[in-house]
Amino acid sequence: MKRLLFLVAMVAGLGGVASAQQQPKDPMSVLMTMAVAARDAGVPAGIVLRKGSDICRERGASAEPLPTDPMQRLRMIADQYGYHVDESGLVLLVTPKDGAPEVVEEALQHRWEHVPALNSVMREMGMVLNGWMYTVADPKQGFAISSASNSEEEVVHLPASENLSSEEVANRVVSLGSKGFWTAWQDLPRPDGRPGLVRLFTSSYRDDLMNTRRYQCR
């Protein structure tokens, strides 16, 4: 049975299945290789993309044999492509060595006075959070978000909380259940010439990692 989510995020409304063990047929992108390494290490992760980065699409993360240890593999790939791996927190954080794009950093550090409880699949929680972020970036614009999931996907519960940044909310989401990873980047410029919006996606290691039709990154 499929379940549908349709959300219209407006300013007035704010308070302030592919198995993860399945391997893709084609060579994985650099980003996906890092995400798989984080999954194999058993840790949730957050990945901030450099502006104009192609690691979402670039195939073949390394010409050298990759280490079997997942954390060594992740550090090696990240270093080759100019990324730093911070292992100091509960969620492993991968960021560009030359710093995250300013607009992305601002969006991640925006604080929410109240985050309501959510009960959904991990992917949809990220869509809700990203809808809130859109309304901050463009208060006059509403955003419609839709998603389809099935009864075999893992439903997780995010308790209500107060005074959290977007990054902290995303970290809590990907730490739930079977864990997962989030990615954040700035989208391409809009048709009217305005800068692209910041996009944030949360992906479950269990349900989303190898389903490339669900995974978005531009």
PDB file of C-alpha atoms in Angstrom:
ATOM      1  CA  MET A   1       0.000   0.000   0.000  1.00  0.00           C
ATOM      2  CA  LYS A   2       1.390   3.386  -0.935  1.00  0.00           C
ATOM      3  CA  ARG A   3       1.083   6.420   1.277  1.00  0.00           C
ATOM      4  CA  LEU A   4       1.196   9.955  -0.088  1.00  0.00           C
ATOM      5  CA  LEU A   5       2.489  13.150   1.479  1.00  0.00           C
ATOM      6  CA  PHE A   6       1.433  16.554   0.170  1.00  0.00           C
ATOM      7  CA  LEU A   7       2.624  19.621   2.053  1.00  0.00           C
ATOM      8  CA  VAL A   8       2.206  23.285   1.249  1.00  0.00           C
ATOM      9  CA  ALA A   9       4.680  25.199   3.419  1.00  0.00           C
ATOM     10  CA  MET A  10       3.632  28.800   4.019  1.00  0.00           C
ATOM     11  CA  VAL A  11       5.103  31.351   6.387  1.00  0.00           C
ATOM     12  CA  ALA A  12       1.875  31.550   8.365  1.00  0.00           C
ATOM     13  CA  GLY A  13       2.024  27.819   9.014  1.00  0.00           C
ATOM     14  CA  LEU A  14       5.421  27.876  10.717  1.00  0.00           C
ATOM     15  CA  GLY A  15       6.002  28.001  14.438  1.00  0.00           C
ATOM     16  CA  GLY A  16       8.745  30.839  14.361  1.00  0.00           C
ATOM     17  CA  VAL A  17      12.455   0.295  -1.679  1.00  0.00           C
ATOM     18  CA  ALA A  18      15.799  -0.584  -2.467  1.00  0.00           C
ATOM     19  CA  SER A  19      17.669  -2.378   0.302  1.00  0.00           C
ATOM     20  CA  ALA A  20      20.784  -0.636   1.553  1.00  0.00           C
ATOM     21  CA  GLN A  21      22.666  -3.854   0.907  1.00  0.00           C
ATOM     22  CA  GLN A  22      21.791  -3.815  -2.780  1.00  0.00           C
ATOM     23  CA  GLN A  23      24.639  -2.570  -4.944  1.00  0.00           C
ATOM     24  CA  PRO A  24      24.122  -0.434  -8.064  1.00  0.00           C
ATOM     25  CA  LYS A  25      24.971  -1.797 -11.494  1.00  0.00           C
ATOM     26  CA  ASP A  26      26.858   1.338 -12.566  1.00  0.00           C
ATOM     27  CA  PRO A  27      29.911   2.833 -10.825  1.00  0.00           C
ATOM     28  CA  MET A  28      28.794   4.948  -7.889  1.00  0.00           C
ATOM     29  CA  SER A  29      29.167   8.707  -7.800  1.00  0.00           C
ATOM     30  CA  VAL A  30      31.758  10.167  -5.462  1.00  0.00           C
ATOM     31  CA  LEU A  31      28.989  11.383  -3.158  1.00  0.00           C
ATOM     32  CA  MET A  32      27.285   7.994  -3.105  1.00  0.00           C
ATOM     33  CA  THR A  33      30.591   6.252  -2.391  1.00  0.00           C
ATOM     34  CA  MET A  34      31.066   8.478   0.660  1.00  0.00           C
ATOM     35  CA  ALA A  35      27.499   7.827   1.810  1.00  0.00           C
ATOM     36  CA  VAL A  36      27.965   4.055   1.465  1.00  0.00           C
ATOM     37  CA  ALA A  37      31.174   4.275   3.489  1.00  0.00           C
ATOM     38  CA  ALA A  38      29.334   6.149   6.263  1.00  0.00           C
ATOM     39  CA  ARG A  39      26.598   3.510   6.188  1.00  0.00           C
ATOM     40  CA  ASP A  40      29.155   0.697   6.395  1.00  0.00           C
ATOM     41  CA  ALA A  41      30.746   2.464   9.379  1.00  0.00           C
ATOM     42  CA  GLY A  42      27.334   2.524  11.060  1.00  0.00           C
ATOM     43  CA  VAL A  43      27.227   6.294  11.536  1.00  0.00           C
ATOM     44  CA  PRO A  44      24.733   8.926  10.354  1.00  0.00           C
ATOM     45  CA  ALA A  45      26.271  11.642   8.186  1.00  0.00           C
ATOM     46  CA  GLY A  46      25.769  15.139   6.841  1.00  0.00           C
ATOM     47  CA  ILE A  47      27.404  16.230   3.571  1.00  0.00           C
ATOM     48  CA  VAL A  48      27.625  19.875   2.509  1.00  0.00           C
ATOM     49  CA  LEU A  49      28.443  20.308  -1.164  1.00  0.00           C
ATOM     50  CA  ARG A  50      30.786  22.891  -2.626  1.00  0.00           C
ATOM     51  CA  LYS A  51      29.163  25.372  -5.002  1.00  0.00           C
ATOM     52  CA  GLY A  52      29.271  23.968  -8.507  1.00  0.00           C
ATOM     53  CA  SER A  53      30.448  20.608  -7.194  1.00  0.00           C
ATOM     54  CA  ASP A  54      30.076  17.614  -9.490  1.00  0.00           C
ATOM     55  CA  ILE A  55      30.609  14.888  -6.900  1.00  0.00           C
ATOM     56  CA  CYS A  56      26.896  14.051  -7.223  1.00  0.00           C
ATOM     57  CA  ARG A  57      27.427  12.912 -10.800  1.00  0.00           C
ATOM     58  CA  GLU A  58      31.134  12.181 -11.119  1.00  0.00           C
ATOM     59  CA  ARG A  59      31.744   8.430 -11.272  1.00  0.00           C
ATOM     60  CA  GLY A  60      34.626   6.366  -9.998  1.00  0.00           C
ATOM     61  CA  ALA A  61      35.713   7.880  -6.707  1.00  0.00           C
ATOM     62  CA  SER A  62      39.335   6.774  -6.963  1.00  0.00           C
ATOM     63  CA  ALA A  63      41.726   5.209  -9.428  1.00  0.00           C
ATOM     64  CA  GLU A  64      43.405   3.477  -6.485  1.00  0.00           C
ATOM     65  CA  PRO A  65      41.993   0.453  -4.641  1.00  0.00           C
ATOM     66  CA  LEU A  66      39.820   1.768  -1.829  1.00  0.00           C
ATOM     67  CA  PRO A  67      40.529   0.690   1.767  1.00  0.00           C
ATOM     68  CA  THR A  68      38.253  -1.967   3.186  1.00  0.00           C
ATOM     69  CA  ASP A  69      37.850  -0.015   6.434  1.00  0.00           C
ATOM     70  CA  PRO A  70      34.846   2.258   5.795  1.00  0.00           C
ATOM     71  CA  MET A  71      36.170   5.274   7.715  1.00  0.00           C
ATOM     72  CA  GLN A  72      39.556   5.100   5.989  1.00  0.00           C
ATOM     73  CA  ARG A  73      37.707   4.817   2.694  1.00  0.00           C
ATOM     74  CA  LEU A  74      35.565   7.841   3.462  1.00  0.00           C
ATOM     75  CA  ARG A  75      38.515   9.981   4.586  1.00  0.00           C
ATOM     76  CA  MET A  76      40.530   9.012   1.498  1.00  0.00           C
ATOM     77  CA  ILE A  77      37.742   9.865  -0.954  1.00  0.00           C
ATOM     78  CA  ALA A  78      36.868  13.114   0.819  1.00  0.00           C
ATOM     79  CA  ASP A  79      40.497  14.237   0.836  1.00  0.00           C
ATOM     80  CA  GLN A  80      40.925  13.498  -2.888  1.00  0.00           C
ATOM     81  CA  TYR A  81      38.014  15.765  -3.735  1.00  0.00           C
ATOM     82  CA  GLY A  82      38.820  18.596  -1.354  1.00  0.00           C
ATOM     83  CA  TYR A  83      36.500  17.728   1.528  1.00  0.00           C
ATOM     84  CA  HIS A  84      37.116  17.532   5.268  1.00  0.00           C
ATOM     85  CA  VAL A  85      35.638  14.830   7.524  1.00  0.00           C
ATOM     86  CA  ASP A  86      34.687  15.895  11.058  1.00  0.00           C
ATOM     87  CA  GLU A  87      34.184  12.877  13.319  1.00  0.00           C
ATOM     88  CA  SER A  88      33.833  14.826  16.580  1.00  0.00           C
ATOM     89  CA  GLY A  89      30.030  14.768  16.770  1.00  0.00           C
ATOM     90  CA  LEU A  90      27.353  12.075  16.851  1.00  0.00           C
ATOM     91  CA  VAL A  91      26.734  12.793  13.151  1.00  0.00           C
ATOM     92  CA  LEU A  92      29.751  12.611  10.867  1.00  0.00           C
ATOM     93  CA  LEU A  93      30.069  15.881   8.933  1.00  0.00           C
ATOM     94  CA  VAL A  94      31.703  16.213   5.496  1.00  0.00           C
ATOM     95  CA  THR A  95      32.350  19.787   4.332  1.00  0.00           C
ATOM     96  CA  PRO A  96      34.490  21.497   1.662  1.00  0.00           C
ATOM     97  CA  LYS A  97      38.025  22.248   2.893  1.00  0.00           C
ATOM     98  CA  ASP A  98      37.663  25.814   1.608  1.00  0.00           C
ATOM     99  CA  GLY A  99      34.431  26.250   3.574  1.00  0.00           C
ATOM    100  CA  ALA A 100      30.754  25.741   2.901  1.00  0.00           C
ATOM    101  CA  PRO A 101      29.037  28.252   0.588  1.00  0.00           C
ATOM    102  CA  GLU A 102      27.893  31.206   2.714  1.00  0.00           C
ATOM    103  CA  VAL A 103      24.239  30.905   1.719  1.00  0.00           C
ATOM    104  CA  VAL A 104      24.238  27.204   2.620  1.00  0.00           C
ATOM    105  CA  GLU A 105      25.887  27.855   5.972  1.00  0.00           C
ATOM    106  CA  GLU A 106      23.341  30.565   6.791  1.00  0.00           C
ATOM    107  CA  ALA A 107      20.456  28.236   5.955  1.00  0.00           C
ATOM    108  CA  LEU A 108      21.908  25.424   8.060  1.00  0.00           C
ATOM    109  CA  GLN A 109      22.434  27.712  11.056  1.00  0.00           C
ATOM    110  CA  HIS A 110      18.959  29.295  10.938  1.00  0.00           C
ATOM    111  CA  ARG A 111      17.253  28.554  14.252  1.00  0.00           C
ATOM    112  CA  TRP A 112      13.676  27.384  14.742  1.00  0.00           C
ATOM    113  CA  GLU A 113      11.868  28.345  17.937  1.00  0.00           C
ATOM    114  CA  HIS A 114       9.672  25.259  17.766  1.00  0.00           C
ATOM    115  CA  VAL A 115      10.022  22.053  15.760  1.00  0.00           C
ATOM    116  CA  PRO A 116       6.821  19.973  15.874  1.00  0.00           C
ATOM    117  CA  ALA A 117       6.837  16.231  16.298  1.00  0.00           C
ATOM    118  CA  LEU A 118       6.941  14.317  13.013  1.00  0.00           C
ATOM    119  CA  ASN A 119       6.040  10.712  12.306  1.00  0.00           C
ATOM    120  CA  SER A 120       7.026   9.697   8.786  1.00  0.00           C
ATOM    121  CA  VAL A 121       9.708   8.108   6.626  1.00  0.00           C
ATOM    122  CA  MET A 122      13.089   9.827   6.821  1.00  0.00           C
ATOM    123  CA  ARG A 123      12.954  11.209   3.285  1.00  0.00           C
ATOM    124  CA  GLU A 124       9.687  13.048   3.941  1.00  0.00           C
ATOM    125  CA  MET A 125      11.016  14.635   7.135  1.00  0.00           C
ATOM    126  CA  GLY A 126      13.780  16.230   5.096  1.00  0.00           C
ATOM    127  CA  MET A 127      11.211  17.544   2.626  1.00  0.00           C
ATOM    128  CA  VAL A 128       9.262  19.175   5.444  1.00  0.00           C
ATOM    129  CA  LEU A 129      12.422  20.794   6.854  1.00  0.00           C
ATOM    130  CA  ASN A 130      13.456  21.992   3.401  1.00  0.00           C
ATOM    131  CA  GLY A 131       9.983  23.514   2.913  1.00  0.00           C
ATOM    132  CA  TRP A 132      10.452  25.532   6.088  1.00  0.00           C
ATOM    133  CA  MET A 133      13.875  26.666   4.861  1.00  0.00           C
ATOM    134  CA  TYR A 134      12.321  27.801   1.570  1.00  0.00           C
ATOM    135  CA  THR A 135       9.846  30.054   3.360  1.00  0.00           C
ATOM    136  CA  VAL A 136      12.691  31.808   5.174  1.00  0.00           C
ATOM    137  CA  ALA A 137      14.632  32.343   1.942  1.00  0.00           C
ATOM    138  CA  ASP A 138      11.557  33.542   0.011  1.00  0.00           C
ATOM    139  CA  PRO A 139       8.777  34.584   2.463  1.00  0.00           C
ATOM    140  CA  LYS A 140       6.331  35.635  -0.266  1.00  0.00           C
ATOM    141  CA  GLN A 141       6.413  32.257  -1.972  1.00  0.00           C
ATOM    142  CA  GLY A 142       4.607  29.065  -0.954  1.00  0.00           C
ATOM    143  CA  PHE A 143       6.065  25.676  -1.772  1.00  0.00           C
ATOM    144  CA  ALA A 144       4.268  22.426  -2.546  1.00  0.00           C
ATOM    145  CA  ILE A 145       6.019  19.194  -1.631  1.00  0.00           C
ATOM    146  CA  SER A 146       4.835  15.726  -2.613  1.00  0.00           C
ATOM    147  CA  SER A 147       6.210  12.259  -1.942  1.00  0.00           C
ATOM    148  CA  ALA A 148       5.100   8.657  -2.362  1.00  0.00           C
ATOM    149  CA  SER A 149       6.222   5.851  -0.071  1.00  0.00           C
ATOM    150  CA  ASN A 150       5.111   2.306   0.623  1.00  0.00           C
ATOM    151  CA  SER A 151       4.245   0.252   3.684  1.00  0.00           C
ATOM    152  CA  GLU A 152       7.605  -1.547   3.654  1.00  0.00           C
ATOM    153  CA  GLU A 153       9.553   1.641   4.372  1.00  0.00           C
ATOM    154  CA  GLU A 154      10.726   2.415   7.877  1.00  0.00           C
ATOM    155  CA  VAL A 155       8.596   5.005   9.670  1.00  0.00           C
ATOM    156  CA  VAL A 156      10.469   6.966  12.326  1.00  0.00           C
ATOM    157  CA  HIS A 157       9.378   9.420  15.019  1.00  0.00           C
ATOM    158  CA  LEU A 158      10.985  12.807  15.604  1.00  0.00           C
ATOM    159  CA  PRO A 159       9.978  14.252  19.000  1.00  0.00           C
ATOM    160  CA  ALA A 160       9.018  17.908  19.263  1.00  0.00           C
ATOM    161  CA  SER A 161      11.879  20.196  20.253  1.00  0.00           C
ATOM    162  CA  GLU A 162      12.711  23.846  20.833  1.00  0.00           C
ATOM    163  CA  ASN A 163      15.383  26.231  19.559  1.00  0.00           C
ATOM    164  CA  LEU A 164      17.239  24.056  17.060  1.00  0.00           C
ATOM    165  CA  SER A 165      19.159  25.026  13.937  1.00  0.00           C
ATOM    166  CA  SER A 166      18.281  23.472  10.577  1.00  0.00           C
ATOM    167  CA  GLU A 167      21.489  21.435  10.803  1.00  0.00           C
ATOM    168  CA  GLU A 168      20.587  20.171  14.268  1.00  0.00           C
ATOM    169  CA  VAL A 169      17.124  19.124  13.060  1.00  0.00           C
ATOM    170  CA  ALA A 170      18.659  17.302  10.098  1.00  0.00           C
ATOM    171  CA  ASN A 171      21.153  15.588  12.418  1.00  0.00           C
ATOM    172  CA  ARG A 172      18.338  14.356  14.644  1.00  0.00           C
ATOM    173  CA  VAL A 173      16.395  13.056  11.646  1.00  0.00           C
ATOM    174  CA  VAL A 174      19.267  11.006  10.187  1.00  0.00           C
ATOM    175  CA  SER A 175      20.075   9.578  13.627  1.00  0.00           C
ATOM    176  CA  LEU A 176      16.636   7.932  13.844  1.00  0.00           C
ATOM    177  CA  GLY A 177      15.870   4.264  13.167  1.00  0.00           C
ATOM    178  CA  SER A 178      18.277   2.593  10.751  1.00  0.00           C
ATOM    179  CA  LYS A 179      20.058   5.943  10.335  1.00  0.00           C
ATOM    180  CA  GLY A 180      20.829   7.842   7.166  1.00  0.00           C
ATOM    181  CA  PHE A 181      22.537  10.912   5.741  1.00  0.00           C
ATOM    182  CA  TRP A 182      21.615  14.424   4.707  1.00  0.00           C
ATOM    183  CA  THR A 183      22.998  16.528   1.897  1.00  0.00           C
ATOM    184  CA  ALA A 184      22.804  20.296   1.502  1.00  0.00           C
ATOM    185  CA  TRP A 185      23.698  22.461  -1.482  1.00  0.00           C
ATOM    186  CA  GLN A 186      22.673  25.614  -3.311  1.00  0.00           C
ATOM    187  CA  ASP A 187      20.459  25.017  -6.317  1.00  0.00           C
ATOM    188  CA  LEU A 188      21.058  26.547  -9.741  1.00  0.00           C
ATOM    189  CA  PRO A 189      19.990  30.198 -10.271  1.00  0.00           C
ATOM    190  CA  ARG A 190      16.258  30.611 -10.758  1.00  0.00           C
ATOM    191  CA  PRO A 191      14.803  31.547 -14.188  1.00  0.00           C
ATOM    192  CA  ASP A 192      14.325  35.167 -13.094  1.00  0.00           C
ATOM    193  CA  GLY A 193      18.022  35.481 -12.268  1.00  0.00           C
ATOM    194  CA  ARG A 194      17.718  35.280  -8.499  1.00  0.00           C
ATOM    195  CA  PRO A 195      20.192  33.013  -6.670  1.00  0.00           C
ATOM    196  CA  GLY A 196      19.247  29.383  -6.301  1.00  0.00           C
ATOM    197  CA  LEU A 197      17.633  28.224  -3.073  1.00  0.00           C
ATOM    198  CA  VAL A 198      19.385  25.979  -0.584  1.00  0.00           C
ATOM    199  CA  ARG A 199      18.240  22.396  -0.817  1.00  0.00           C
ATOM    200  CA  LEU A 200      18.489  19.827   1.944  1.00  0.00           C
ATOM    201  CA  PHE A 201      17.588  16.176   1.554  1.00  0.00           C
ATOM    202  CA  THR A 202      17.531  13.428   4.164  1.00  0.00           C
ATOM    203  CA  SER A 203      18.013   9.875   2.912  1.00  0.00           C
ATOM    204  CA  SER A 204      17.604   6.600   4.782  1.00  0.00           C
ATOM    205  CA  TYR A 205      20.415   4.075   4.516  1.00  0.00           C
ATOM    206  CA  ARG A 206      17.760   1.376   4.570  1.00  0.00           C
ATOM    207  CA  ASP A 207      15.278   2.697   2.026  1.00  0.00           C
ATOM    208  CA  ASP A 208      16.826   5.448  -0.101  1.00  0.00           C
ATOM    209  CA  LEU A 209      20.560   4.939  -0.492  1.00  0.00           C
ATOM    210  CA  MET A 210      20.569   2.886  -3.682  1.00  0.00           C
ATOM    211  CA  ASN A 211      17.305   4.155  -5.145  1.00  0.00           C
ATOM    212  CA  THR A 212      18.765   6.772  -7.480  1.00  0.00           C
ATOM    213  CA  ARG A 213      15.344   7.803  -8.776  1.00  0.00           C
ATOM    214  CA  ARG A 214      14.510   9.063  -5.288  1.00  0.00           C
ATOM    215  CA  TYR A 215      17.854  10.667  -4.654  1.00  0.00           C
ATOM    216  CA  GLN A 216      18.220  14.197  -5.955  1.00  0.00           C
ATOM    217  CA  CYS A 217      21.329  16.290  -6.204  1.00  0.00           C
ATOM    218  CA  ARG A 218      22.086  19.035  -8.691  1.00  0.00           C
TER     219      ARG A 218
END
